Structure formats: C-alpha cells, structure tokens
XYZ file of C-alpha atoms in Angstrom:
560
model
C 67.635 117.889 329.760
C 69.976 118.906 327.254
C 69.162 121.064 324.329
C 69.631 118.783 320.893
C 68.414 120.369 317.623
C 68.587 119.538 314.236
C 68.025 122.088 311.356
C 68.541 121.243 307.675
C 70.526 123.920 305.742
C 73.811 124.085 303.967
C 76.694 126.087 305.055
C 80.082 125.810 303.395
C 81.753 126.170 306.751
C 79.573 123.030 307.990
C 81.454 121.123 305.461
C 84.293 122.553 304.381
C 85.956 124.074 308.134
C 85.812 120.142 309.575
C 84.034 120.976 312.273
C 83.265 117.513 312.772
C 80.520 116.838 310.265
C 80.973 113.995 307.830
C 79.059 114.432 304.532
C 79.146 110.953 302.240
C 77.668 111.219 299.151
C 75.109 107.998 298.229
C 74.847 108.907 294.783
C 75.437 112.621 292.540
C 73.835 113.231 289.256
C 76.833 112.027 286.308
C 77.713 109.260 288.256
C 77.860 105.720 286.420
C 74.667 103.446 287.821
C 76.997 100.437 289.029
C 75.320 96.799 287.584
C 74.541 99.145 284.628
C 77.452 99.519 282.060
C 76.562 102.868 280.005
C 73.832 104.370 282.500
C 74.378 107.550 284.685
C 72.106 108.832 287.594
C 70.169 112.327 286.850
C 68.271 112.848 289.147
C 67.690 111.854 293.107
C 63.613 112.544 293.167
C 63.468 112.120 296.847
C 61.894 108.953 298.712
C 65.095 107.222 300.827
C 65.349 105.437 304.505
C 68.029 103.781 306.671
C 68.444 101.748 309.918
C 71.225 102.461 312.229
C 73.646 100.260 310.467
C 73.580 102.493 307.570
C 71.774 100.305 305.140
C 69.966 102.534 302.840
C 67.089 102.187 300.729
C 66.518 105.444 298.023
C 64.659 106.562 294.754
C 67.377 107.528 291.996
C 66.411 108.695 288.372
C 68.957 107.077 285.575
C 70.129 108.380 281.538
C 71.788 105.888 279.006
C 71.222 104.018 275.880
C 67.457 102.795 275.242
C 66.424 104.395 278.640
C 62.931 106.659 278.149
C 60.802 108.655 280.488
C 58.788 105.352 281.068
C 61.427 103.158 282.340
C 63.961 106.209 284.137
C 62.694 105.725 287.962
C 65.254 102.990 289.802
C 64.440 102.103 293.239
C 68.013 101.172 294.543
C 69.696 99.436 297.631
C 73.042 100.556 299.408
C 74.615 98.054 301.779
C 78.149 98.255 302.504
C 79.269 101.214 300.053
C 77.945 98.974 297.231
C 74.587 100.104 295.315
C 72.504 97.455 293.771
C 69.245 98.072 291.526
C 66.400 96.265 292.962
C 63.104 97.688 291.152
C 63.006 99.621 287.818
C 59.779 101.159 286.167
C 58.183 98.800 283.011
C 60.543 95.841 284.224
C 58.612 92.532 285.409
C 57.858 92.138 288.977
C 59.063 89.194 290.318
C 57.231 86.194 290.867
C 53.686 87.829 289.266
C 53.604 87.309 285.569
C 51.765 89.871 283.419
C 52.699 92.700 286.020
C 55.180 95.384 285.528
C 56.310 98.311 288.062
C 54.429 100.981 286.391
C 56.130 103.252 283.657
C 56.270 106.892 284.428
C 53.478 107.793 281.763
C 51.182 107.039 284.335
C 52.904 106.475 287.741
C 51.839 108.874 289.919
C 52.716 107.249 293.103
C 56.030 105.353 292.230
C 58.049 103.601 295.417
C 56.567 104.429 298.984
C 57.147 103.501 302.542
C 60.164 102.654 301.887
C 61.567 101.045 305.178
C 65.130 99.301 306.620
C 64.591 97.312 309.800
C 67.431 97.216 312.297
C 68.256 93.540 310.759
C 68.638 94.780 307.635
C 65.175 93.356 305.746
C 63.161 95.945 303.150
C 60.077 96.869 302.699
C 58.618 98.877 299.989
C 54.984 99.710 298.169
C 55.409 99.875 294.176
C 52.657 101.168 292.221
C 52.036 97.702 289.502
C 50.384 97.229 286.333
C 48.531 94.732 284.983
C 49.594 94.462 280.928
C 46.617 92.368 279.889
C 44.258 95.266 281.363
C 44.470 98.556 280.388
C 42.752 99.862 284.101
C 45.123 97.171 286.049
C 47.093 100.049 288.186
C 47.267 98.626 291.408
C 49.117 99.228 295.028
C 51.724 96.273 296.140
C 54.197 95.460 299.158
C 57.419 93.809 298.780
C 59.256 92.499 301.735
C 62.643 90.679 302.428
C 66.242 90.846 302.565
C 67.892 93.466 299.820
C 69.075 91.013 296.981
C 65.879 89.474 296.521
C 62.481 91.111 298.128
C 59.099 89.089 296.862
C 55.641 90.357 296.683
C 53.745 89.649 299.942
C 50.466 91.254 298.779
C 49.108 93.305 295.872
C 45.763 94.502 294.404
C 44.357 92.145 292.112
C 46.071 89.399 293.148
C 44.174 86.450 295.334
C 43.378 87.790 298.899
C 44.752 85.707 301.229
C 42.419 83.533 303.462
C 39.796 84.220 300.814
C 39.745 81.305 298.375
C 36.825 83.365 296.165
C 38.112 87.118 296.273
C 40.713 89.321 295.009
C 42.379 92.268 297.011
C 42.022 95.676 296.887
C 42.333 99.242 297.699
C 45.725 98.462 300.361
C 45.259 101.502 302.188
C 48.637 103.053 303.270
C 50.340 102.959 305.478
C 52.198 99.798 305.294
C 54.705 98.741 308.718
C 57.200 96.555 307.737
C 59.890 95.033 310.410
C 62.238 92.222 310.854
C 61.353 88.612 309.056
C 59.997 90.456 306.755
C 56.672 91.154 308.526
C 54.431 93.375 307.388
C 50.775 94.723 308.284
C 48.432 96.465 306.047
C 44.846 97.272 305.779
C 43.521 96.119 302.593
C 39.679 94.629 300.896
C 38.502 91.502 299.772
C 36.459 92.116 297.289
C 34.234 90.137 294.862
C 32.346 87.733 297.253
C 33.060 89.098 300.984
C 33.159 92.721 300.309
C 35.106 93.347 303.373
C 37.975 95.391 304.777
C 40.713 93.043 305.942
C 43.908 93.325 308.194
C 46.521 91.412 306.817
C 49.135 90.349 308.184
C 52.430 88.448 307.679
C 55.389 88.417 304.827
C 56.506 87.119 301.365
C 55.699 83.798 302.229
C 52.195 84.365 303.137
C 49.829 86.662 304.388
C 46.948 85.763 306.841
C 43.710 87.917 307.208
C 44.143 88.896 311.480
C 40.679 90.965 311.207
C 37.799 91.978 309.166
C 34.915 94.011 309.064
C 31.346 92.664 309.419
C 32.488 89.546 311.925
C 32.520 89.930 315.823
C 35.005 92.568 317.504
C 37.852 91.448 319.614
C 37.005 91.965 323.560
C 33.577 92.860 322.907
C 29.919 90.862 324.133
C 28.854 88.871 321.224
C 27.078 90.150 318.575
C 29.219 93.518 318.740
C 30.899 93.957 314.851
C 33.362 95.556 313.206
C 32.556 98.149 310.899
C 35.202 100.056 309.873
C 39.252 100.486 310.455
C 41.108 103.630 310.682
C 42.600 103.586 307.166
C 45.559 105.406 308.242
C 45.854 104.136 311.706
C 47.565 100.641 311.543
C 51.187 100.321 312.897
C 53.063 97.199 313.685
C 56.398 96.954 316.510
C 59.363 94.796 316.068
C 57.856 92.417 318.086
C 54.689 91.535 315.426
C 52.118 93.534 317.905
C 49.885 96.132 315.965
C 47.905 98.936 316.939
C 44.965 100.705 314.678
C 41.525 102.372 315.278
C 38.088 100.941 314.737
C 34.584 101.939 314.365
C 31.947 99.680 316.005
C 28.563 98.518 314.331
C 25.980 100.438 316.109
C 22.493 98.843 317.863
C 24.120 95.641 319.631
C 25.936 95.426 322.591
C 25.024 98.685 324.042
C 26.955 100.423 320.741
C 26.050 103.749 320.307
C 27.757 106.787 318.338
C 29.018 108.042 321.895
C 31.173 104.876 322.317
C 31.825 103.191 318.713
C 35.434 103.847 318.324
C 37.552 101.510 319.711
C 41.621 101.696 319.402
C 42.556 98.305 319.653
C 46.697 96.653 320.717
C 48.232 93.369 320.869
C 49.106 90.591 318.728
C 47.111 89.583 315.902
C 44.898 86.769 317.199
C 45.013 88.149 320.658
C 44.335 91.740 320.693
C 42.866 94.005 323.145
C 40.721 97.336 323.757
C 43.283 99.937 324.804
C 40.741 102.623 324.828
C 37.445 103.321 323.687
C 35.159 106.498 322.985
C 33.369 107.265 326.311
C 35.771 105.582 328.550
C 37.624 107.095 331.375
C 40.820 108.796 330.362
C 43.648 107.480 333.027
C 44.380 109.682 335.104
C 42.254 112.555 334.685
C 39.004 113.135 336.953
C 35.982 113.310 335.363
C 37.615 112.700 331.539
C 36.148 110.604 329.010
C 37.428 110.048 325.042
C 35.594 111.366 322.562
C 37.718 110.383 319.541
C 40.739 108.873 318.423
C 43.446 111.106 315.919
C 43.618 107.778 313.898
C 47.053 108.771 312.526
C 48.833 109.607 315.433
C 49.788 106.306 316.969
C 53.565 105.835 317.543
C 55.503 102.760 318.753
C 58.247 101.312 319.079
C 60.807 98.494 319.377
C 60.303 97.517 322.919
C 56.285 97.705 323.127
C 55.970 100.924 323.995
C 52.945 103.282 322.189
C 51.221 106.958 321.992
C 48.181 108.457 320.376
C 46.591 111.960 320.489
C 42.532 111.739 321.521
C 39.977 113.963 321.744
C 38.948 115.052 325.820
C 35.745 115.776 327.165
C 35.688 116.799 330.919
C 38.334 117.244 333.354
C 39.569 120.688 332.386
C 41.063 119.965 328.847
C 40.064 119.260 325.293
C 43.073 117.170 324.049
C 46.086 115.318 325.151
C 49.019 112.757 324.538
C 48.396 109.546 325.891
C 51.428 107.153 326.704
C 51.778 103.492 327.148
C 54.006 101.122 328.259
C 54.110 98.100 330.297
C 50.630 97.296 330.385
C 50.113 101.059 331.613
C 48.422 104.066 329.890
C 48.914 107.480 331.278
C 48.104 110.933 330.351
C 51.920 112.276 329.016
C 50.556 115.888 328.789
C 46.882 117.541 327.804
C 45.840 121.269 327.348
C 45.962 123.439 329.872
C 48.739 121.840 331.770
C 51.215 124.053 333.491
C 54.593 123.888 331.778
C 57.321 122.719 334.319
C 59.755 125.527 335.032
C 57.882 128.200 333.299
C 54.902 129.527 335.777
C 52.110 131.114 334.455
C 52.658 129.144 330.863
C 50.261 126.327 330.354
C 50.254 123.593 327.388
C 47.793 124.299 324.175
C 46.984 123.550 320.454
C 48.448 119.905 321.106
C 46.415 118.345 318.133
C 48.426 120.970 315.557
C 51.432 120.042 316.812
C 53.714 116.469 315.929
C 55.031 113.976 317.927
C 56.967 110.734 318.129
C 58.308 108.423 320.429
C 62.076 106.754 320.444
C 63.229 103.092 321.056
C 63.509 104.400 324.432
C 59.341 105.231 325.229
C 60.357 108.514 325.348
C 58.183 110.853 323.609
C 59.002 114.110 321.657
C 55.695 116.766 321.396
C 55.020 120.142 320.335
C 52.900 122.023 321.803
C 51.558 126.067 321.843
C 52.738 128.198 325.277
C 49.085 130.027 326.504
C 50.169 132.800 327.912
C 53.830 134.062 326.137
C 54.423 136.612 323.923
C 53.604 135.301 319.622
C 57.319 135.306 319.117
C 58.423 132.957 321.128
C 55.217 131.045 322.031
C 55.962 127.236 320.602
C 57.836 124.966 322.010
C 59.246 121.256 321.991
C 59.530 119.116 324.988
C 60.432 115.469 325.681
C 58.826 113.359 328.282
C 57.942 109.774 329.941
C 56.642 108.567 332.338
C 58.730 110.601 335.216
C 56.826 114.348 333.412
C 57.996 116.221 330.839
C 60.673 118.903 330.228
C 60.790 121.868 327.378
C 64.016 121.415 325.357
C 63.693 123.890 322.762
C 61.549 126.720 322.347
C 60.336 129.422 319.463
C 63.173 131.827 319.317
C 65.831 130.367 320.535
C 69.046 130.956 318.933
C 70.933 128.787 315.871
C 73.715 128.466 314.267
C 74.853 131.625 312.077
C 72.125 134.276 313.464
C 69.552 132.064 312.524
C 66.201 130.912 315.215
C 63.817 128.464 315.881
C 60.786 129.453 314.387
C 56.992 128.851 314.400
C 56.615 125.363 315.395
C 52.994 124.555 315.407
C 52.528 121.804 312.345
C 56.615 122.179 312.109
C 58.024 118.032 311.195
C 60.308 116.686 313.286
C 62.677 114.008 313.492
C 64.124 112.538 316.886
C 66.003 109.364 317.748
C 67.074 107.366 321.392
C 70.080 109.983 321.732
C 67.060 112.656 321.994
C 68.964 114.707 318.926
C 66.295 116.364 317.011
C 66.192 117.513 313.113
C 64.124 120.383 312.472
C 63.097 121.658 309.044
C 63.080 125.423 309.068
C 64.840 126.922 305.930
C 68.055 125.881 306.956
C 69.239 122.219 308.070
C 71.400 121.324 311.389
C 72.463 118.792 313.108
C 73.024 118.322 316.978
C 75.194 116.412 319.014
C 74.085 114.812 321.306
C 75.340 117.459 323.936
C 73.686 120.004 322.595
C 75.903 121.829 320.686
C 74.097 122.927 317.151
C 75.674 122.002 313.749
C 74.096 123.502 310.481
C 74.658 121.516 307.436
C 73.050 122.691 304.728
C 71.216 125.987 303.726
C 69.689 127.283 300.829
C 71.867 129.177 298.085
C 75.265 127.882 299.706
C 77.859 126.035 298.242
C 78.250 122.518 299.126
C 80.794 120.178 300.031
C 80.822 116.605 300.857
C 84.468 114.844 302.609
C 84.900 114.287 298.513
C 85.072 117.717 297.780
C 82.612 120.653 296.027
C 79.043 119.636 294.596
C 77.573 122.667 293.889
C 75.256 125.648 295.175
C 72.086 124.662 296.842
C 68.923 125.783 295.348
C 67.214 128.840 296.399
C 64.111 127.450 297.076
C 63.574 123.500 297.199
C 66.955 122.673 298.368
C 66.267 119.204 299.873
C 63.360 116.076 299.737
C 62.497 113.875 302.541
C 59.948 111.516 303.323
C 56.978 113.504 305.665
C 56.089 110.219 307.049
C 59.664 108.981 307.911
C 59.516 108.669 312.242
C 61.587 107.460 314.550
C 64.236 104.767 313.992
C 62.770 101.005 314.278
C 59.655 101.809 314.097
C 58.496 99.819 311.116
C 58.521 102.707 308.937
C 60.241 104.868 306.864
C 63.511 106.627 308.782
C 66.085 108.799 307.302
C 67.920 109.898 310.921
C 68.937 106.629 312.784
C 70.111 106.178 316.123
C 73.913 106.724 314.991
C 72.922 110.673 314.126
C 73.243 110.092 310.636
C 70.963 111.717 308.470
C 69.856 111.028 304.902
C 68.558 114.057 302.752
C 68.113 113.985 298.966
C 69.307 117.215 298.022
C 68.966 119.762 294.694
C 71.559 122.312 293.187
C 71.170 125.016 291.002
C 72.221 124.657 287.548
C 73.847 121.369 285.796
C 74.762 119.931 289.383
C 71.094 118.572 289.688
C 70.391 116.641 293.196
C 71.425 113.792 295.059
C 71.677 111.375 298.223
C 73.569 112.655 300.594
C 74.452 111.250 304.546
C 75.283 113.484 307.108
C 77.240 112.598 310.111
C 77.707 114.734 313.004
C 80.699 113.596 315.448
C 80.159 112.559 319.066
C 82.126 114.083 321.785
C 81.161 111.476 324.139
C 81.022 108.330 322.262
C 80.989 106.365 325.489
C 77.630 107.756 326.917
C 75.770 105.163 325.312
C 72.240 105.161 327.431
C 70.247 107.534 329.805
C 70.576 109.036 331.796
C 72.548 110.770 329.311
C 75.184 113.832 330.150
C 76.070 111.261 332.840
C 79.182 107.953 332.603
C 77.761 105.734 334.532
C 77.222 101.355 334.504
C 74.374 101.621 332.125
C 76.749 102.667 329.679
C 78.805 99.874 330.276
C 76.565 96.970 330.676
C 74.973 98.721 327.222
C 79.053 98.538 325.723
C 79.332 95.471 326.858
C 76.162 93.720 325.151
C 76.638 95.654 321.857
C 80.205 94.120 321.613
C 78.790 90.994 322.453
C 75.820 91.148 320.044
C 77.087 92.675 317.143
C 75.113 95.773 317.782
C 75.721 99.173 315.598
C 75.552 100.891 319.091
C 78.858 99.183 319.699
C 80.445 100.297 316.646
C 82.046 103.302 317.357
C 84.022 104.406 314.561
C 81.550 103.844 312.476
C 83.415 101.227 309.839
C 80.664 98.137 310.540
C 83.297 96.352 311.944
C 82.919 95.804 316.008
C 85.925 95.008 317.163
C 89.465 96.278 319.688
C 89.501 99.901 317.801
C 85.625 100.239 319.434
C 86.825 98.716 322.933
C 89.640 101.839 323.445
C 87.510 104.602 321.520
C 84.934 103.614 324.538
C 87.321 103.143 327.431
C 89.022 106.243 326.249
C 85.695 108.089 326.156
C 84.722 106.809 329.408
C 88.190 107.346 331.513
C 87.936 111.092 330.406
C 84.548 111.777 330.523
C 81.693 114.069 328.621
C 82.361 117.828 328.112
C-alpha cells in the first residue's frame, strides 16, 4: 500500500515555492461580507464542511454599523466562489414565529454538524430561542438546498407523529444526506414520555422508533428501553444504524444480552449484533458491549463499530460489514502482517473511519516495539489489513509522526490521510508528503501573504468531521482538498482557508490504486457521463474536453 499522510502545519515554502499546493482563501478577517453593504468579517471561529464539489458550509464572525456581540456569529454558504449568509444570531428563523437563532449572550453551542452532501443539500443544528419564554433555549435541525434550508425538527416545537407532545432534548449527533434526509434521536415529552427516532426532512419528520413499544426482530413482548444517544448514523441510501438497550425480564432479556446494535431501513430494520452473541469469525467469542459512538458508514452500505470481546484470545476489535456480511477487520492480539513478533493492542484508544470505498482506516498500539515508535495506522477490508504509517516515521522538514494513540484522523477513497500533530501536511495520493501549514510561519495563499501563524492555536476544525459522504460533517473531500479555519498572530486574525494538493496521476481514478488499469476508465467514463466531481479534473466544476485530454494524457504516460 502506499504511504499517504496528511499533517496540518504552515510552511512558507509549502505555499510560496509552488510546489504544487493550491491555497484559496474562503474568507480573511477585513474582507467586505458580500449581501452586506458596510459589514467586514473578523473573525473565522471555526465550525466549516464541504463535499467533493467544493461546496462549503462555515462559521464566520462579522463588524459594521448596528452589529453587537449578540447578533456577530453568521453561519454562511459558499457555492461557486460566491458567499451567501444563510443564518445570523437574534435574526428570525424561518418558518417558526417567536424563535430567533440565539444571540451570543447566551449561545453556548451556536451552529453544529454542519454537513454538505455530495448533491449539494445542507444540514445544520442552530441553537433557537423562544422570545415569549425566557428558559426557551432549545436544539434545532435545518435541512435543504443552500438558498433556502427549513426547520425539519426543533425542541419545543410539535413532535411529529405525536398529536399531544412536544419535542425535546435532540440528542446529537444529527446525519444529514441527500433530499434533505436527516435522522436524529430526540423525546416526546408531555404525554408519551418517550425517546423517539426521527426520521425524514423539512417537509416532515416521522417517528421510525421509540422506547417503551416492542423491539424490531425480537419475540413479542421484548421492549425498547433506551438508544445509544450518540450512536445514530444514517447512509446516503436512508439506512441507519444506532445502539439499543433492551427492557430486561421478557423474552429471555437479561443484563448479559440487552444491548442490541440494530441496521437497516427505518421500518425494516434488523439485529446486526447483540451482547452475548457469537462474534463472526472468532472461536469461542461473544460481545459484551457496543462503543456506541464508533459506528462508521458509508455511501454504498457499507459499516464498522468497535465492541467489547469476551473469549477467543482478545478483549476488543473492529468489526466490518458489508454486503450482508460482518467480519472481524482486526482485534487485540493479532499479529501485524509483515512485522513478526508485533501483535495489534489498545484498539478502543485508538480512531477509525471507513471511506466510500468500505475500506477502513484504524489505529492501533504495536505490543512488542520499542515506546518510540510503537503506534501505528493501517488500512484494511475485507482481503486483511496493511500498516501504512507508523510512530516515527519521517515528515516533511525534520519533522515525525508522533504518538498516535487518541491522535484524529482524517482519510478519504484516495486513502490520503490528514494528521494533526503540531504541524499540518498534505499527501498525494502517491505518497509523497506536503506540509502546509505550521505554527509561527508565515503564510501565503495563491493571493499572496496573510500573515504569521499563531504559536499555539494555529488552526480549528470540527473533531467530529469523518469521512466524505458520510452524512456528517467533512472538511477533506475526495478531491484532497482540505478546509482549515486558521488564526494569525497580531491584527491578521483567522480565516477559511482550502488547501489543494496537486495529483501526479490524475488518471488513476479507482483501486487498485498505483496501478492504470480499466477500472479507471470505466470510472472516467461514468463521471463524464454523470456529471461526477471525480471527472472533473482541473478542478473548474466544469466537466468537459479539457478533463477528457488531462485523463488520456495521464493515462498514456502513466503514474510515477
């Protein structure tokens, strides 16, 4: 596999020496607000995501005449170059009189979860407030295209499906993909006192699940108690995944087999594993418990979670799923290929995600090598894994890969990774390392000289932002563009910036990568003919003849 790592720091020759990286600023601190004759941008306060046409969703922070500390936070659109507002603190929120996105005086949560889809629809949780009560601070999700996103549920408003109850407590975090669709776990409250999972979009939201009535796939009589408040994800094609907890005392429930992680649509879903069941693959395994926050998925289906092992040599381990198959993707106490005498450990304190692709990104701890160089990160599927970077290896300008137990990650289908380790690069996807930014460094975008990065907090990014289409937030797409809010020293304050590292072998479109082959052709081929971003690429949205000799070109004279 080839070695593709991404570490965020600023160097001036990464910008300034063209060596290939293209730096496009979003927005800058002194810049006019465009839609807004007299107002400036001051600040960029972090919070931004992107799909892989390079639609972009970010936080900015604006100055002018009559604007206060209450009514400073903007939550903007970027589509095509041009930046519209499309939520402001204290202004009315659409469609819900009496409500206002919440003034700074008391926002302490803001815009969240801010998500693109790969067709270009929004999603986004604003903190509200209720005017006519002084305790009305409540949680909302807006959906839809970017000129005109609606409400499609919010606390305190009427829960859907339950004529006598209002909703409450929307428990984070919210997936969002195309149409519009969203999931989220949320309470009825007032008559059913239940938790509920919603789903559906702006133009209504239907209640799929809720506690205290009969589990999916179980005998009668066997309830739901509880979800996984953090657990529920939803793919592009409307299926969600989340953890539950069983009532106990029917149905053979006990509190060695309550917890139940469930998959499928939402009036058809399914047991995909359950505490005390058989782990696949492993003699002699059972689950003991679910990490409710670690389920991935992705465009095509695919999924992975992290449970708790009991038996078969190993406490822990990554489970994989696609086509209607789970398997065990690694556990501790595996040997690591190519490396005898290592084996796997500590998987449950290291990340993971999984691309469009199924394939799945880990760390993991390496029992049995020296401290300095005993983390690594390594890719697999369902043909094994492989180690693609490890602890000490070297970066660009005498810099290393350090420590990377807890470490977050970002990864996309072109297996390019972004690692953030006090300084910020960005790899091709043939392995070569680019550093882009770095503390206390001067900074340059293709526009010219922005100012020195700060010592200390030199960038913000979303720690929930995964993998690209995965109804989430995503600020590194499947183009190798990466969005960073970034902060100077002095008067030069902070901003959105996009990073884009070249390819030198635009054509290899599809794995096996390294390798020209038909894949990459047929995958040409049906991105020309769909309108696909894969297919444009030089990178100016338009798909058309330039594309068509930049690939045959590429092809004819092959990857370096």
């Amino acid at each position: 596999m080839r070695l593709t790592v991404t570490v965020l720091g600023f160097a001036v020759a990464a910008a300034a020496a063209g060596n290939g990286v293209s730096i496009t600023k979003v927005m800058h601190n002194g810049d006019p607000v465009p839609g807004m004759p007299g107002m400036t941008f001051i600040a960029a306060p972090g919070g931004a995501s992107l799909n892989d046409a390079g639609i972009v969703l970010f936080n900015g922070q604006i100055s002018g005449p009559g604007v206060t500390s209450s009514t400073n936070n903007v939550l903007f659109t970027r589509v095509g170059g041009a930046i519209n507002a499309l939520a402001r603190e204290a202004d009315p929120v659409p469609g819900t009189p009496g409500y206002i996105f919440l003034p700074a005086s008391v926002n302490h949560s803001g815009y969240y979860d801010l998500t693109v889809t790969p067709a270009g629809q929004i999603g986004f949780r604003p903190t509200i407030y209720n005017t006519t009560n002084a305790t009305g601070v409540w949680d909302a999700i807006m959906t839809g295209p970017p000129a005109s996103p609606a409400l499609a549920i919010y606390g305190s408003g009427p829960a859907p499906g339950f004529p006598a109850d209002t909703t409450q407590v929307l428990q984070t975090p919210a997936s969002t993909i195309d149409g519009g669709l969203t999931g989220v776990i949320g309470r009825a409250v007032s008559t059913t006192n239940a938790y509920v999972i919603w789903t559906g979009n702006n133009a209504g939201m239907i209640p799929a699940l809720q506690t205290g009535l009969q589990a999916p796939g179980l005998p009668v009589g066997v309830n739901l108690q509880s979800f996984g408040s953090s657990s529920l994800r939803m793919n592009a094609m409307g299926r969600i995944m989340f953890t539950a907890t069983l009532a106990t005392g029917v149905g053979g429930v006990n509190n060695d087999n309550r917890v139940v992680l469930y998959e499928g649509p939402p009036n058809q879903l399914s047991v995909l594993a359950r505490q005390g069941n058989a782990v696949p693959g492993v003699a002699s395994a059972i689950y003991t418990s679910f990490d409710a926050s670690s389920i991935r998925t992705n465009a095509a289906g695919a999924l992975c979670f992290k449970a708790f092992v009991s038996g078969g040599g190993t406490d822990h381990a990554i489970i994989s799923h696609g086509g209607g198959q789970s398997f065990v993707l690694a556990k501790n106490g595996d040997p690591v290929p190519g490396h005898p005498g290592l084996t796997l450990g500590r998987l449950r304190n290291h990340r993971h995600d999984m691309n469009g692709l199924g394939r799945v990104a880990f760390g993991a701890q390496l029992v049995g090598a020296p401290a300095a160089t005993d983390t690594a990160m390594f890719v697999g599927g369902p043909g094994g894994i492989e180690m693609v970077f490890r602890e000490g290896d070297p970066l660009p300008n005498g810099l290393a890969i350090a420590h990377i137990e807890n470490q977050p990650f970002l990864f996309n289908d072109r297996e390019q990774f972004v690692l953030f380790m006090g300084a910020v690069s960005i790899s091709r996807p043939n392995g070569d390392w680019v550093q882009v930014a770095r503390p206390s460094t001067g900074f340059f975008t293709d526009q010219g000289y922005v100012g020195v990065s700060h010592p200390t907090v030199p960038w913000r990014y979303d720690a929930n932002a995964r993998a690209a289409g995965t109804g989430g937030p995503t600020i590194f797409n499947n183009e190798g563009q990466l969005l960073l809010s970034l902060v100077f020293t002095g008067s030069n304050g902070s901003g959105v910036f996009m990073f884009d590292v070249d390819d030198p072998c635009p054509a290899d479109l599809v794995l096996p990568f390294g390798l020209l082959d038909l894949n990459d052709i047929n995958a040409f081929v049906a991105g020309f003919v769909g309108s696909d971003p894969l297919a444009d690429l030089d990178e100016n949205g338009l798909i058309d003849l330039t594309d068509v000799n930049i690939f045959v070109s590429s092809f004819i004279a092959g990857c370096p």
